[in-house]
Amino acid sequence: MNTSHFYRQANNMNNCINCSSEPEFHIVAFSMSSVGQLYFFLGLLIIYLMAFFGNLTIIILVCVVPNLHTPMYFFLCNLAIVDITSTSTCIPKLLMMTLTQDHKITFHCCMTQMFFFILCANGEIFTLTSMAYDRYVAICRPLQYYTIMRKNVYIAMATFSWLIGFINSLSHTILTSILQFCYSHDINNFFCDLNSVIALSSTDVTSRKIFMFFETVLISLVQFIPFLSRTYESFLQLCLPPYHSYIILWTTYVLVHETRI
């Protein structure tokens, strides 16, 4: 019994894959009939082409038309780039799998797909945050809008969005690439999603999941920092002046009282 268990473990170790080997994952994707696959392929192809050329049109118009050289359309152009990159990362491979029924993907291609998808996901989050901040300034501070949202400011905001996404994506990709996958190579998704790939790992990923949780919380809080800082500033400007004399008197009273004690 111990001998069979040893051989079973040895066989699993032989099936282990990581960045040092040349393995293949199997993407489960969707199971359907041949007619369903044809309709799915055509529908997905049409949607992909519409998304691709629609976003490409936005990018060209923003670059060509001088009236669109504003912070809002600059961020919209970045968002279009994110959409093109994210869809082109997953959809062409899914189309090829649907057409050829070959659901295999190499380890390195899977890591590449994961890297660009996480990069686009983070880029989209921070780009949308930048767009929201831009609209906040335009609505709440219209007279100071062009002073606050200068060209170097919104370019720096976009650069920050892509840089944070790149660092986060690269760290997740490297940490995932060093994991061992000894038991199952079937990715229960239609692309190499981070959570789906980690779920297959035979390595203990508890600390990794805790890190991902706190990272998600941190990213969620970072998005509100510009708005919280502006709200705090408005609070100081609007609420403190009527009570500054009261605060000074009360502070003086407390200090004198403590000195006497």
Coordinates of C-alpha atoms in Angstrom, one line a residue:
M1 CA 0.0 0.0 0.0
N2 CA 2.9 2.4 0.9
T3 CA 4.6 1.4 -2.4
S4 CA 1.6 2.2 -4.5
H5 CA 1.2 5.5 -2.7
F6 CA 4.8 6.3 -3.4
Y7 CA 4.5 5.6 -7.1
R8 CA 1.3 7.7 -7.2
Q9 CA 3.1 10.6 -5.6
A10 CA 6.1 10.1 -8.0
N11 CA 3.7 10.1 -11.0
N12 CA 2.2 13.4 -9.7
M13 CA 5.6 15.0 -9.3
N14 CA 6.4 14.0 -12.9
N15 CA 3.3 15.8 -14.0
C16 CA 4.3 19.0 -12.1
I17 CA 4.7 22.0 -14.2
N18 CA 6.2 25.4 -13.6
C19 CA 8.2 28.1 -15.4
S20 CA 11.3 25.8 -15.8
S21 CA 9.4 23.2 -17.8
E22 CA 7.5 23.2 -21.1
P23 CA 4.1 22.1 -20.1
E24 CA 0.6 22.7 -21.3
F25 CA -2.6 23.8 -19.5
H26 CA -6.0 22.8 -20.8
I27 CA -8.6 25.6 -20.9
V28 CA -12.1 24.1 -20.3
A29 CA -14.0 27.1 -21.8
F30 CA -17.5 26.2 -23.0
S31 CA -19.0 22.8 -24.0
M32 CA -21.7 22.9 -26.7
S33 CA -22.8 21.3 -29.9
S34 CA -21.1 21.9 -33.3
V35 CA -23.9 24.2 -34.4
G36 CA -23.8 26.0 -31.1
Q37 CA -20.0 26.4 -31.5
L38 CA -20.5 27.9 -35.0
Y39 CA -23.0 30.5 -33.7
F40 CA -20.9 31.2 -30.7
F41 CA -17.8 31.8 -32.9
L42 CA -19.6 34.1 -35.3
G43 CA -21.3 36.1 -32.5
L44 CA -18.1 36.4 -30.5
L45 CA -16.1 37.4 -33.6
I46 CA -18.7 40.2 -34.5
I47 CA -18.6 41.5 -30.9
Y48 CA -14.8 41.5 -30.8
L49 CA -14.5 43.3 -34.1
M50 CA -17.1 45.9 -33.0
A51 CA -15.2 46.5 -29.8
F52 CA -11.8 46.6 -31.5
F53 CA -12.7 49.0 -34.3
G54 CA -15.0 51.1 -32.0
N55 CA -12.2 51.7 -29.5
L56 CA -9.7 52.2 -32.4
T57 CA -12.0 54.9 -33.8
I58 CA -12.1 56.7 -30.4
I59 CA -8.3 56.6 -30.2
I60 CA -7.9 58.0 -33.8
L61 CA -10.5 60.8 -33.2
V62 CA -8.9 61.9 -29.9
C63 CA -5.5 62.1 -31.5
V64 CA -6.6 63.8 -34.7
V65 CA -9.3 66.3 -33.6
P66 CA -7.8 69.3 -31.7
N67 CA -11.0 70.0 -29.8
L68 CA -10.8 66.6 -28.1
H69 CA -7.4 67.3 -26.6
T70 CA -8.9 67.7 -23.1
P71 CA -8.3 65.7 -19.9
M72 CA -11.6 63.8 -20.2
Y73 CA -11.0 62.6 -23.8
F74 CA -7.3 61.8 -22.9
F75 CA -8.5 59.4 -20.2
L76 CA -11.2 58.1 -22.6
C77 CA -8.4 57.3 -25.1
N78 CA -6.5 55.4 -22.4
L79 CA -9.6 53.5 -21.5
A80 CA -10.0 52.6 -25.2
I81 CA -6.4 51.3 -25.2
V82 CA -7.2 49.2 -22.1
D83 CA -10.3 47.7 -23.8
I84 CA -8.5 46.8 -27.0
T85 CA -5.6 45.2 -25.0
S86 CA -7.8 43.3 -22.6
T87 CA -10.1 41.9 -25.3
S88 CA -7.2 41.1 -27.6
T89 CA -5.6 39.2 -24.8
C90 CA -8.4 36.7 -24.3
I91 CA -10.8 36.7 -27.3
P92 CA -8.5 35.6 -30.2
K93 CA -7.4 32.6 -28.3
L94 CA -11.0 31.7 -27.4
L95 CA -12.0 32.1 -31.0
M96 CA -9.2 29.8 -32.1
M97 CA -10.1 27.2 -29.4
T98 CA -13.8 27.3 -30.6
L99 CA -12.8 26.9 -34.2
T100 CA -10.1 24.2 -33.9
Q101 CA -11.2 22.5 -30.7
D102 CA -7.6 22.7 -29.5
H103 CA -7.9 23.9 -25.9
K104 CA -4.3 23.6 -25.0
I105 CA -2.2 26.6 -24.0
T106 CA 1.5 26.5 -23.0
F107 CA 2.6 27.6 -19.6
H108 CA 4.5 30.7 -20.9
C109 CA 1.5 31.8 -23.1
C110 CA -0.8 31.4 -20.1
M111 CA 1.5 33.6 -17.9
T112 CA 1.6 36.2 -20.7
Q113 CA -2.1 36.2 -21.0
M114 CA -2.5 36.6 -17.2
F115 CA 0.1 39.4 -17.2
F116 CA -1.7 41.5 -19.8
F117 CA -5.2 40.8 -18.4
I118 CA -4.2 41.9 -14.8
L119 CA -2.4 44.9 -16.3
C120 CA -5.5 46.0 -18.2
A121 CA -7.8 45.3 -15.2
N122 CA -5.6 47.5 -12.9
G123 CA -5.2 50.1 -15.6
E124 CA -8.9 50.3 -16.1
I125 CA -9.6 50.7 -12.4
F126 CA -7.2 53.6 -12.0
T127 CA -8.1 55.2 -15.3
L128 CA -11.8 55.2 -14.3
T129 CA -10.7 56.7 -10.9
S130 CA -8.8 59.5 -12.8
M131 CA -11.9 60.2 -15.0
A132 CA -14.1 60.4 -11.9
Y133 CA -11.7 62.8 -10.2
D134 CA -11.6 64.9 -13.4
R135 CA -15.4 65.2 -13.5
Y136 CA -15.4 65.9 -9.7
V137 CA -13.0 68.9 -10.3
A138 CA -15.0 70.0 -13.3
I139 CA -18.3 70.1 -11.4
C140 CA -17.2 71.2 -8.0
R141 CA -14.4 73.6 -8.9
P142 CA -15.3 74.8 -12.4
L143 CA -13.3 78.1 -12.1
Q144 CA -10.2 76.3 -11.0
Y145 CA -10.5 73.3 -13.4
Y146 CA -7.8 74.3 -15.9
T147 CA -5.5 75.3 -13.1
I148 CA -5.9 72.0 -11.3
M149 CA -6.1 69.7 -14.3
R150 CA -3.0 70.9 -16.2
K151 CA -1.5 68.8 -19.0
N152 CA 1.4 67.5 -16.9
V153 CA -1.1 66.6 -14.1
Y154 CA -3.4 64.4 -16.1
I155 CA -0.5 62.8 -18.0
A156 CA 1.1 62.0 -14.6
M157 CA -2.2 60.5 -13.5
A158 CA -2.4 58.2 -16.5
T159 CA 1.3 57.3 -16.2
F160 CA 0.7 56.4 -12.5
S161 CA -2.3 54.2 -13.5
W162 CA -0.3 52.2 -16.0
L163 CA 2.8 52.0 -13.7
I164 CA 0.8 50.6 -10.8
G165 CA -0.9 48.2 -13.1
F166 CA 2.4 47.0 -14.5
I167 CA 4.1 46.5 -11.1
N168 CA 1.0 44.7 -9.7
S169 CA 0.6 42.5 -12.8
L170 CA 4.3 41.7 -12.9
S171 CA 4.4 40.7 -9.3
H172 CA 1.4 38.4 -9.6
T173 CA 2.8 36.8 -12.8
I174 CA 6.2 36.1 -11.2
L175 CA 4.6 34.7 -8.0
T176 CA 2.3 32.5 -10.0
S177 CA 5.0 31.2 -12.3
I178 CA 7.0 29.7 -9.4
L179 CA 4.1 27.6 -8.2
Q180 CA 3.9 23.9 -8.8
F181 CA 0.9 22.3 -10.6
C182 CA 1.0 18.6 -9.9
Y183 CA -2.6 17.4 -9.8
S184 CA -4.7 19.1 -12.4
H185 CA -3.9 21.2 -15.5
D186 CA -7.5 22.0 -16.4
I187 CA -8.3 25.7 -16.1
N188 CA -12.0 26.0 -15.3
N189 CA -12.4 29.3 -17.3
F190 CA -12.2 30.6 -20.9
F191 CA -8.7 32.2 -20.3
C192 CA -5.9 32.1 -17.8
D193 CA -7.5 33.9 -15.0
L194 CA -5.4 34.4 -11.9
N195 CA -7.8 32.8 -9.4
S196 CA -8.5 29.9 -11.7
V197 CA -4.8 29.2 -12.2
I198 CA -3.9 29.5 -8.4
A199 CA -6.8 27.1 -7.6
L200 CA -4.9 24.4 -9.6
S201 CA -1.6 24.8 -7.6
S202 CA -0.4 22.0 -5.5
T203 CA 1.6 24.6 -3.5
D204 CA 0.2 26.1 -0.3
V205 CA -1.3 29.4 -1.5
T206 CA -2.9 30.6 1.8
S207 CA -0.5 33.5 2.3
R208 CA -1.0 34.4 -1.4
K209 CA -4.8 34.6 -1.0
I210 CA -4.4 36.8 2.2
F211 CA -2.0 39.0 0.2
M212 CA -4.5 39.3 -2.6
F213 CA -7.3 40.2 -0.2
F214 CA -5.4 43.0 1.5
E215 CA -4.2 44.2 -1.9
T216 CA -7.8 44.5 -3.1
V217 CA -8.7 46.4 0.0
L218 CA -5.7 48.7 -0.5
I219 CA -6.5 49.4 -4.1
S220 CA -10.1 50.1 -3.2
L221 CA -9.0 52.7 -0.6
V222 CA -6.4 54.3 -2.9
Q223 CA -9.2 55.1 -5.3
F224 CA -10.9 57.3 -2.7
I225 CA -7.8 59.3 -1.5
P226 CA -8.2 62.2 -4.0
F227 CA -11.9 62.6 -3.1
L228 CA -11.3 62.2 0.6
S229 CA -8.5 64.8 0.5
R230 CA -10.8 67.3 -1.3
T231 CA -13.6 66.6 1.1
Y232 CA -11.4 67.2 4.0
E233 CA -10.1 70.4 2.5
S234 CA -13.6 71.6 1.9
F235 CA -14.5 70.7 5.5
L236 CA -11.6 72.8 6.8
Q237 CA -12.6 75.7 4.7
L238 CA -16.3 75.6 5.4
C239 CA -16.8 74.3 8.9
L240 CA -13.7 75.4 10.9
P241 CA -13.8 79.2 10.4
P242 CA -17.1 79.8 12.4
Y243 CA -15.7 77.7 15.3
H244 CA -12.0 78.7 15.3
S245 CA -12.5 81.1 18.2
Y246 CA -14.4 78.5 20.2
I247 CA -11.6 75.9 19.5
I248 CA -8.9 78.3 20.6
L249 CA -10.7 79.2 23.8
W250 CA -11.4 75.6 24.7
T251 CA -7.8 74.6 24.0
T252 CA -6.5 77.4 26.2
Y253 CA -8.9 76.4 29.0
V254 CA -7.8 72.7 28.9
L255 CA -4.1 73.7 28.9
V256 CA -4.5 76.0 31.9
H257 CA -6.6 73.4 33.7
E258 CA -3.9 70.8 33.2
T259 CA -1.2 73.2 34.3
R260 CA -3.0 73.9 37.6
I261 CA -3.4 70.2 38.2

